[in-house]
XYZ file of C-alpha atoms in Angstrom:
576
model
C 0.000 0.000 0.000
C 1.279 3.481 -0.846
C 1.054 6.406 1.557
C 2.270 9.992 1.448
C 4.667 10.523 4.368
C 7.186 13.024 5.618
C 10.641 11.522 5.985
C 10.426 11.319 9.772
C 7.194 9.344 9.622
C 8.785 7.042 7.056
C 11.707 6.357 9.407
C 9.221 5.426 12.122
C 7.451 3.163 9.645
C 10.764 1.526 8.834
C 11.357 0.910 12.533
C 7.958 -0.706 12.850
C 8.403 -2.918 9.790
C 11.894 -3.942 10.936
C 10.556 -5.315 14.213
C 12.021 -2.567 16.400
C 10.820 -2.936 19.987
C 12.373 0.013 21.873
C 12.842 3.682 20.946
C 14.377 6.159 23.404
C 14.880 9.762 22.284
C 15.088 13.388 23.274
C 13.036 15.813 21.136
C 14.958 18.131 18.852
C 13.897 19.732 15.595
C 14.050 18.426 12.908
C 14.119 14.879 14.369
C 11.184 15.018 16.798
C 8.425 13.505 14.650
C 10.292 10.193 14.261
C 9.583 9.255 17.860
C 6.162 10.923 17.870
C 5.185 8.692 14.941
C 6.851 5.571 16.365
C 4.830 5.826 19.590
C 1.654 5.341 17.543
C 2.659 1.702 16.998
C 1.689 -0.386 20.008
C 4.413 -2.919 19.132
C 7.126 -0.342 19.891
C 7.890 0.847 23.409
C 8.759 4.563 23.145
C 9.983 7.071 25.688
C 11.313 10.576 26.029
C 14.626 10.328 27.863
C 15.994 13.238 29.943
C 18.728 13.799 27.334
C 20.346 12.218 24.266
C 23.139 10.530 26.223
C 20.600 8.682 28.331
C 18.539 7.876 25.226
C 21.472 6.219 23.451
C 22.508 4.330 26.562
C 18.939 3.080 27.048
C 18.654 2.022 23.411
C 21.999 0.221 23.582
C 20.894 -1.525 26.756
C 17.769 -2.691 24.943
C 19.946 -4.011 22.114
C 22.083 -5.982 24.546
C 18.852 -7.155 26.118
C 17.959 -8.814 22.813
C 15.556 -6.289 21.245
C 15.986 -4.230 18.110
C 16.223 -0.652 19.343
C 16.675 2.918 18.144
C 17.203 6.423 19.423
C 16.633 9.762 17.704
C 18.094 13.220 18.123
C 19.097 16.353 16.242
C 22.693 17.068 15.311
C 23.589 19.008 18.462
C 22.006 16.217 20.488
C 24.621 13.897 19.053
C 27.224 16.002 20.843
C 25.543 15.029 24.102
C 25.396 11.363 23.079
C 28.997 11.280 21.845
C 30.422 9.904 25.087
C 28.587 6.554 24.985
C 28.706 6.483 21.154
C 32.452 5.939 20.952
C 32.438 3.142 23.528
C 29.348 1.497 22.036
C 31.209 1.376 18.714
C 33.861 -0.740 20.455
C 31.415 -2.855 22.459
C 29.083 -3.561 19.560
C 25.480 -4.714 19.706
C 23.427 -7.883 19.925
C 20.128 -7.003 18.308
C 20.134 -4.134 15.822
C 20.745 -0.609 17.109
C 19.911 2.361 14.857
C 20.833 5.949 15.735
C 18.783 8.544 13.860
C 20.415 11.962 13.710
C 18.854 14.927 11.902
C 21.110 17.728 10.683
C 19.886 21.269 10.091
C 21.654 22.915 7.124
C 20.580 26.534 7.058
C 20.057 26.503 10.838
C 16.285 26.789 10.679
C 16.035 25.922 14.376
C 19.576 25.384 15.617
C 22.515 27.265 17.091
C 25.050 25.779 14.694
C 25.326 23.981 11.367
C 27.553 21.018 12.210
C 27.889 17.999 9.931
C 27.123 14.698 11.691
C 29.064 12.713 9.122
C 32.176 13.607 11.113
C 30.838 11.581 14.039
C 30.360 8.516 11.851
C 33.965 8.806 10.695
C 35.387 9.519 14.147
C 33.403 6.781 15.920
C 33.929 4.364 12.988
C 30.189 3.706 12.755
C 28.434 3.149 9.402
C 26.036 5.856 8.263
C 23.190 5.664 5.744
C 21.687 8.784 4.188
C 18.257 8.606 2.505
C 17.215 11.051 -0.196
C 13.413 10.789 0.132
C 10.734 9.272 2.339
C 10.713 5.862 0.657
C 14.449 5.583 1.103
C 14.029 6.690 4.719
C 11.776 3.672 5.295
C 13.932 1.218 3.334
C 17.257 2.473 4.696
C 15.987 2.223 8.266
C 15.126 -1.428 7.759
C 18.479 -1.996 6.089
C 20.235 -0.282 8.987
C 18.900 -2.868 11.433
C 20.136 -5.654 9.180
C 23.587 -4.084 8.834
C 23.744 -3.492 12.579
C 23.312 -7.178 13.264
C 25.424 -8.333 10.322
C 28.427 -6.226 11.337
C 27.790 -6.096 15.100
C 27.685 -2.289 15.187
C 25.312 0.605 15.740
C 24.275 2.202 12.450
C 23.476 5.858 11.804
C 20.552 7.083 9.742
C 21.454 10.648 8.832
C 18.476 12.814 8.005
C 18.393 16.518 7.263
C 15.662 19.115 7.596
C 14.385 18.800 4.010
C 14.230 15.000 4.074
C 12.710 15.026 7.568
C 9.833 17.322 6.635
C 9.257 16.881 2.911
C 6.687 14.355 1.727
C 6.874 11.616 -0.875
C 5.156 8.318 -1.560
C 6.074 5.363 0.629
C 5.371 1.673 0.000
C 4.300 0.207 3.332
C 4.912 -3.443 4.207
C 3.884 -5.683 7.111
C 5.910 -5.819 10.311
C 8.518 -8.552 10.652
C 8.520 -9.903 14.164
C 12.077 -10.445 15.373
C 12.353 -12.811 18.363
C 14.054 -11.497 21.487
C 17.657 -12.686 21.442
C 19.063 -14.647 24.324
C 21.356 -12.657 26.590
C 24.797 -14.208 26.936
C 27.287 -12.813 29.446
C 30.442 -11.552 27.735
C 33.032 -9.801 29.881
C 34.883 -8.607 26.782
C 32.252 -5.874 26.777
C 33.724 -4.409 29.944
C 35.830 -1.655 28.417
C 38.916 -1.973 30.554
C 42.049 -1.099 28.583
C 42.917 -4.731 27.862
C 39.484 -5.427 26.344
C 39.307 -2.043 24.611
C 42.587 -2.659 22.791
C 41.242 -5.898 21.346
C 37.914 -4.232 20.515
C 39.684 -1.500 18.560
C 41.323 -4.103 16.330
C 37.894 -5.595 15.632
C 36.484 -2.146 14.807
C 39.218 -1.509 12.245
C 38.543 -4.868 10.603
C 34.839 -4.101 10.641
C 35.497 -0.889 8.751
C 37.418 -2.801 6.080
C 34.548 -5.264 5.789
C 32.058 -2.391 5.479
C 34.113 -0.783 2.714
C 33.950 -4.069 0.813
C 30.197 -4.112 1.393
C 29.880 -0.532 0.125
C 31.483 -1.506 -3.190
C 28.600 -3.754 -4.214
C 25.713 -2.546 -2.074
C 22.547 -1.319 -3.760
C 22.691 1.583 -1.296
C 25.270 3.159 -3.616
C 24.021 3.252 -7.180
C 24.909 4.811 -10.510
C 22.228 6.582 -12.530
C 23.442 6.451 -16.109
C 23.414 9.509 -18.367
C 23.859 10.211 -22.049
C 26.346 13.069 -21.673
C 29.644 11.868 -20.171
C 31.262 15.294 -20.258
C 30.284 15.698 -16.643
C 29.323 13.348 -13.811
C 28.082 13.998 -10.297
C 28.806 12.295 -6.987
C 26.189 13.275 -4.437
C 23.712 12.198 -1.752
C 20.589 13.201 0.179
C 18.793 16.381 -0.935
C 21.697 17.358 -3.175
C 20.922 14.283 -5.271
C 17.350 15.485 -5.733
C 18.506 18.932 -6.835
C 20.968 17.500 -9.358
C 18.298 15.222 -10.839
C 15.743 18.031 -10.988
C 18.214 20.187 -12.915
C 19.706 17.596 -15.276
C 17.299 14.646 -15.274
C 19.093 11.754 -16.971
C 21.474 13.916 -18.986
C 24.605 13.297 -16.903
C 25.679 10.190 -14.927
C 25.199 10.404 -11.171
C 26.783 8.278 -8.450
C 24.242 8.434 -5.629
C 25.755 7.501 -2.305
C 23.243 6.091 0.157
C 25.950 4.747 2.465
C 27.885 7.850 3.361
C 30.363 6.105 5.680
C 32.425 4.181 5.009
C 32.552 5.219 1.375
C 33.454 2.820 -1.430
C 36.783 3.198 -3.169
C 36.831 1.208 -6.383
C 33.241 2.131 -7.202
C 34.092 5.815 -7.050
C 37.265 5.318 -9.110
C 35.352 3.419 -11.773
C 32.678 6.100 -11.941
C 35.270 8.874 -12.181
C 36.968 7.101 -15.094
C 33.670 6.962 -16.988
C 33.216 10.752 -17.176
C 35.394 13.669 -18.211
C 34.657 15.943 -15.271
C 33.672 14.860 -11.744
C 31.646 17.243 -9.581
C 30.836 16.493 -5.947
C 27.640 18.126 -4.701
C 27.218 17.926 -0.920
C 25.865 20.305 1.689
C 28.068 21.525 4.529
C 31.538 19.946 4.787
C 33.536 18.323 1.948
C 33.358 14.773 3.288
C 32.846 13.032 -0.070
C 35.188 15.437 -1.829
C 37.999 14.818 0.657
C 37.548 11.050 0.296
C 37.743 11.295 -3.498
C 40.887 13.423 -3.397
C 42.483 10.973 -0.969
C 41.903 8.308 -3.633
C 43.794 10.479 -6.110
C 40.698 11.466 -8.075
C 40.468 14.962 -9.508
C 37.106 16.324 -8.431
C 35.492 19.723 -8.051
C 33.342 20.495 -5.041
C 33.726 23.310 -2.576
C 35.627 25.327 -5.157
C 32.198 25.705 -6.753
C 29.685 25.309 -3.937
C 29.345 27.061 -0.559
C 30.403 25.507 2.744
C 27.405 26.998 4.568
C 23.648 26.794 4.313
C 21.226 24.676 2.362
C 21.588 24.088 -1.343
C 18.873 24.566 -3.937
C 18.465 24.098 -7.661
C 19.237 27.790 -8.145
C 22.453 27.643 -6.094
C 23.703 24.634 -8.071
C 22.764 26.187 -11.405
C 24.549 29.406 -10.473
C 27.674 27.551 -9.292
C 27.874 25.653 -12.578
C 27.283 28.754 -14.681
C 23.965 27.506 -16.041
C 21.274 29.903 -17.247
C 18.849 30.770 -14.481
C 15.313 29.509 -14.964
C 12.539 32.059 -14.683
C 10.649 32.033 -11.410
C 7.559 33.692 -10.018
C 7.944 36.493 -7.492
C 5.566 38.794 -5.658
C 5.536 42.372 -6.890
C 5.443 43.748 -3.347
C 8.009 43.177 -0.623
C 6.921 40.604 1.952
C 6.659 42.175 5.431
C 9.264 40.738 7.813
C 8.084 38.357 10.526
C 10.757 38.392 13.205
C 10.556 35.591 15.777
C 8.756 36.613 18.944
C 7.399 35.021 22.083
C 3.704 34.188 21.744
C 0.977 36.388 23.151
C 0.494 35.353 26.760
C 3.914 33.654 26.945
C 4.753 33.257 30.654
C 8.408 34.082 30.003
C 7.611 37.644 28.952
C 7.020 38.971 32.472
C 10.203 37.388 33.776
C 12.328 38.815 30.970
C 10.758 42.232 31.511
C 11.953 42.096 35.131
C 15.459 41.092 34.029
C 15.576 43.882 31.462
C 14.283 46.390 34.010
C 17.018 45.383 36.467
C 19.706 45.539 33.749
C 20.818 41.974 34.416
C 23.540 40.128 32.575
C 21.501 37.129 31.396
C 23.259 33.890 30.493
C 20.671 32.150 28.340
C 19.980 28.574 27.383
C 18.276 26.585 24.627
C 14.503 26.862 24.353
C 11.759 29.176 23.156
C 12.826 31.589 25.896
C 15.885 32.364 23.752
C 13.478 34.770 22.019
C 13.905 37.006 25.057
C 17.062 38.204 23.313
C 15.057 40.242 20.795
C 13.778 43.811 21.066
C 12.164 45.364 22.934
C 13.154 43.147 25.868
C 16.788 42.596 24.791
C 17.066 40.461 27.912
C 19.661 37.871 26.996
C 23.414 38.227 26.592
C 24.363 34.839 25.135
C 23.544 31.167 24.902
C 25.788 28.219 24.105
C 24.134 24.840 24.438
C 21.696 22.859 26.575
C 22.519 23.440 30.241
C 25.392 25.869 29.694
C 23.553 28.785 31.294
C 24.190 27.598 34.840
C 27.781 26.399 34.582
C 28.645 29.326 32.308
C 27.141 31.827 34.716
C 29.091 30.219 37.554
C 32.359 30.650 35.671
C 31.467 34.229 34.734
C 30.776 35.067 38.371
C 33.961 33.398 39.604
C 35.938 35.462 37.130
C 34.336 38.823 37.931
C 33.541 38.477 41.640
C 30.699 39.686 43.840
C 29.747 42.662 41.682
C 28.868 40.267 38.854
C 27.068 37.878 41.175
C 24.604 40.616 42.117
C 23.816 41.478 38.498
C 24.010 38.125 36.678
C 21.380 35.405 36.267
C 21.206 32.134 34.400
C 17.873 31.226 32.828
C 16.942 27.676 31.895
C 13.731 25.824 31.011
C 12.290 22.987 33.052
C 13.061 20.377 30.389
C 16.544 21.765 29.772
C 17.243 21.822 33.512
C 16.582 18.091 33.697
C 18.443 17.539 30.410
C 21.762 19.003 31.529
C 21.210 21.848 33.980
C 21.361 19.934 37.248
C 25.110 19.386 37.001
C 25.591 23.136 36.526
C 23.549 23.813 39.642
C 25.652 21.236 41.496
C 28.765 23.158 40.419
C 27.282 26.408 41.706
C 26.384 24.927 45.098
C 29.513 22.836 45.559
C 31.904 25.619 44.587
C 29.843 28.322 46.258
C 29.135 31.184 43.923
C 26.309 33.513 44.856
C 24.672 32.795 41.517
C 20.984 33.289 40.786
C 19.389 30.504 38.769
C 15.989 31.046 37.173
C 14.105 27.944 36.052
C 11.405 28.835 33.547
C 8.842 26.155 34.328
C 6.166 26.242 31.620
C 5.076 22.655 32.295
C 6.186 21.306 28.895
C 9.055 21.048 26.423
C 7.873 24.000 24.385
C 10.219 24.740 21.511
C 10.042 21.300 19.903
C 6.259 21.060 19.981
C 4.957 20.281 23.482
C 6.593 17.012 24.476
C 6.347 15.841 28.062
C 9.443 15.602 30.254
C 10.260 14.339 33.758
C 8.841 17.507 35.355
C 5.370 17.376 33.771
C 3.941 14.238 35.394
C 3.082 12.527 32.098
C 4.933 10.166 29.769
C 5.223 10.223 25.981
C 1.704 8.805 25.584
C 0.194 11.321 27.966
C -0.296 8.732 30.712
C 0.405 9.719 34.341
C 4.059 9.298 35.320
C 6.410 10.194 38.152
C 7.002 13.940 38.397
C 10.198 15.599 39.561
C 9.555 18.197 42.253
C 11.831 21.049 41.210
C 11.676 22.846 44.560
C 12.530 19.704 46.516
C 15.252 18.770 44.032
C 16.965 22.157 44.256
C 16.835 22.064 48.050
C 18.190 18.515 48.082
C 21.107 19.740 45.966
C 21.969 22.240 48.682
C 20.143 25.412 47.618
C 18.616 27.028 50.672
C 16.916 29.919 48.866
C 14.230 28.586 46.489
C 11.440 30.975 45.451
C 8.431 30.286 43.214
C 6.816 33.186 41.356
C 4.050 33.670 38.813
C 5.617 35.648 35.928
C 2.230 37.201 35.146
C 2.668 39.104 38.448
C 5.244 41.732 37.487
C 5.645 43.155 41.011
C 6.235 39.773 42.624
C 8.606 38.742 39.852
C 10.614 41.960 40.086
C 10.792 41.639 43.874
C 12.046 38.046 43.656
C 14.722 38.971 41.124
C 16.005 41.877 43.213
C 15.996 39.898 46.474
C 17.814 36.875 45.059
C 20.397 38.998 43.260
C 21.124 40.684 46.581
C 21.683 37.370 48.359
C 25.242 36.275 49.144
C 24.598 32.592 48.461
C 23.254 30.413 45.630
C 19.562 30.872 44.952
C 16.894 29.546 42.604
C 13.810 31.312 41.295
C 11.213 29.064 39.694
C 9.122 31.133 37.299
C 6.068 28.914 37.019
C 3.144 29.216 34.646
C 2.071 26.789 31.902
C 2.789 27.578 28.258
C -0.026 29.707 26.834
C -0.413 27.309 23.899
C -1.187 24.206 25.970
C -4.623 22.824 25.186
C -5.628 22.542 28.825
C -4.798 26.171 29.666
C -7.909 28.296 30.179
C -7.365 31.903 29.126
C -9.099 34.983 30.453
C -11.112 37.237 28.114
C -8.965 39.472 25.883
C -8.152 42.986 26.998
C -9.176 46.144 25.158
C -7.955 49.736 25.092
C -9.947 52.704 26.391
C -8.903 55.200 23.717
C -10.144 58.098 25.822
C -7.663 57.230 28.561
C -4.757 56.087 26.380
C -2.095 58.800 26.140
C 0.076 57.013 23.599
C 3.018 56.599 25.988
C 3.752 53.115 24.560
C 4.563 51.682 27.985
C 2.552 48.589 27.046
C 4.842 48.059 24.044
C 7.858 47.477 26.302
C 6.972 43.807 26.752
C 6.946 43.047 23.020
C 3.596 41.272 22.944
C 2.493 40.571 19.344
C -1.123 41.281 20.302
C -0.336 44.936 21.015
C 0.303 47.616 18.412
C -0.024 51.366 18.056
C -2.358 53.007 15.548
C -2.883 56.774 15.325
C -0.791 57.189 18.496
C -3.149 54.950 20.459
C -2.510 51.418 21.723
C -4.497 48.673 20.046
C -5.016 45.078 21.191
C -5.778 42.270 18.748
C -8.530 40.299 20.490
C -7.821 37.238 18.336
C -4.322 36.978 19.836
C -4.743 38.343 23.350
C -4.914 35.689 26.079
C -5.940 38.080 28.834
C -2.734 37.584 30.803
C -2.892 41.179 32.058
C 0.861 41.811 31.982
C 0.462 44.851 29.739
C -2.204 46.346 32.025
C 0.303 46.359 34.887
C 2.507 48.718 32.861
C -0.242 51.204 32.021
C -0.152 54.091 34.498
C -3.423 55.598 33.225
C -5.429 52.347 33.475
C -6.364 52.404 29.795
C -6.189 48.609 29.414
C -8.988 46.511 30.825
C -10.907 43.288 30.324
C -13.983 43.475 28.113
């Protein structure tokens, strides 16, 4: 049966058909939907883990326990999972273990543009790279087979366009794979003596995989009539090349991106006059070809940054530009902004008002960096706000401690913020930590986490008590505030900044977009009272604008939070 699927859904379908039993992941765009689709199959146990390291360790444990397993993450999540990855490569697997990683060329929702193929090379783990949804399904099934055949985890590398674009998929029935018997093997204990022997096996495995890559149907040649030029490519770049040239020029499509074949590439290169490598981000294929002594062109033509497109490739090759449709008028900009009624807005207003140095973190609250709040100085990665703030305060002393805060979401705190808080308490900096508890993992689309009290299916689960946890970690000053109350929030910020010991403020109010949140009636503006002072604009709410020097509230957006009314000194804002 054929079905139209996005690539992420097709990966989940491939997991189901392959007999996968366990999926452990941490949400991260553009990978999130893989696990959200997998959980719809009752035959697969799925969970949201606290972070990607835990997810990979859990999935590997399931593999050693005899079940086919998988974990999913975005490219920066693979940084978090890198520690177990390198050891798991040495240890190997029993039942198949597939690691799905989704890169984000163009940085649509990421803080960097790293290329996950480097991890496959460094960890000596095979990596498959589908170019459409059907390949996403087929390659996922093949990855489980390769994992068991070569006793290794296998990467499926997705990217934003493959994750979220749709194409037809041929669905097949599930293959039930019996649970393997567990057999004790102390060679898996990675003491140096065992690890040395394991490394030798890994190197031999790589040689065996190269031999496999030479004949595998994963790497195929699309013939062409014009041999003056040939392309070596993969993933979305393959689609762009085919859309531009069709069957005019030969194309070597690489579906197994690591390890790469050698003789197959040499043979292809000999069949054409000019070899062009088209790949997004880093020159992985190009470097491999040049190491084989093949003269190829790649990054001398194409950019190292951003997504490719048909137009970019045509321009790089000096081809005539095809005509395209364009709007006559300029499209108004839509800068990113926190939603109307966002609970973080009141907190960031207080930080801006108190001229705080704000060490930010990863989440939708990163939008607090934009005007008019301008309430964030930097962010690095998940959890860095707390440990980074601690280091900043240790470097600059007590003056910094009384002006610096670290902000972190509830999900991110559990992901990797607790160790930063432990550093603050253990090494005693008078740092102020603010946990933005909006009762959900917001930025990736409302996934539950260990602080929400529900699991991935929405069933009741154990709930971490943030106040009790912070106190148990040694924080004596723990304050909970409602960020809709600007006075209370401002008071808490000022009091905790003044303290000469570690402190935690929990800014608690559910995300305004949660289905179970009941909003108050929208506010309106009494034009007779409004003096056009624009005080209400200081919070940057998208529901508020100014027309003819008077404030205006869009009732279709307003959630009735009342934060703006607290800024109006003439009481011109009120509930209808």
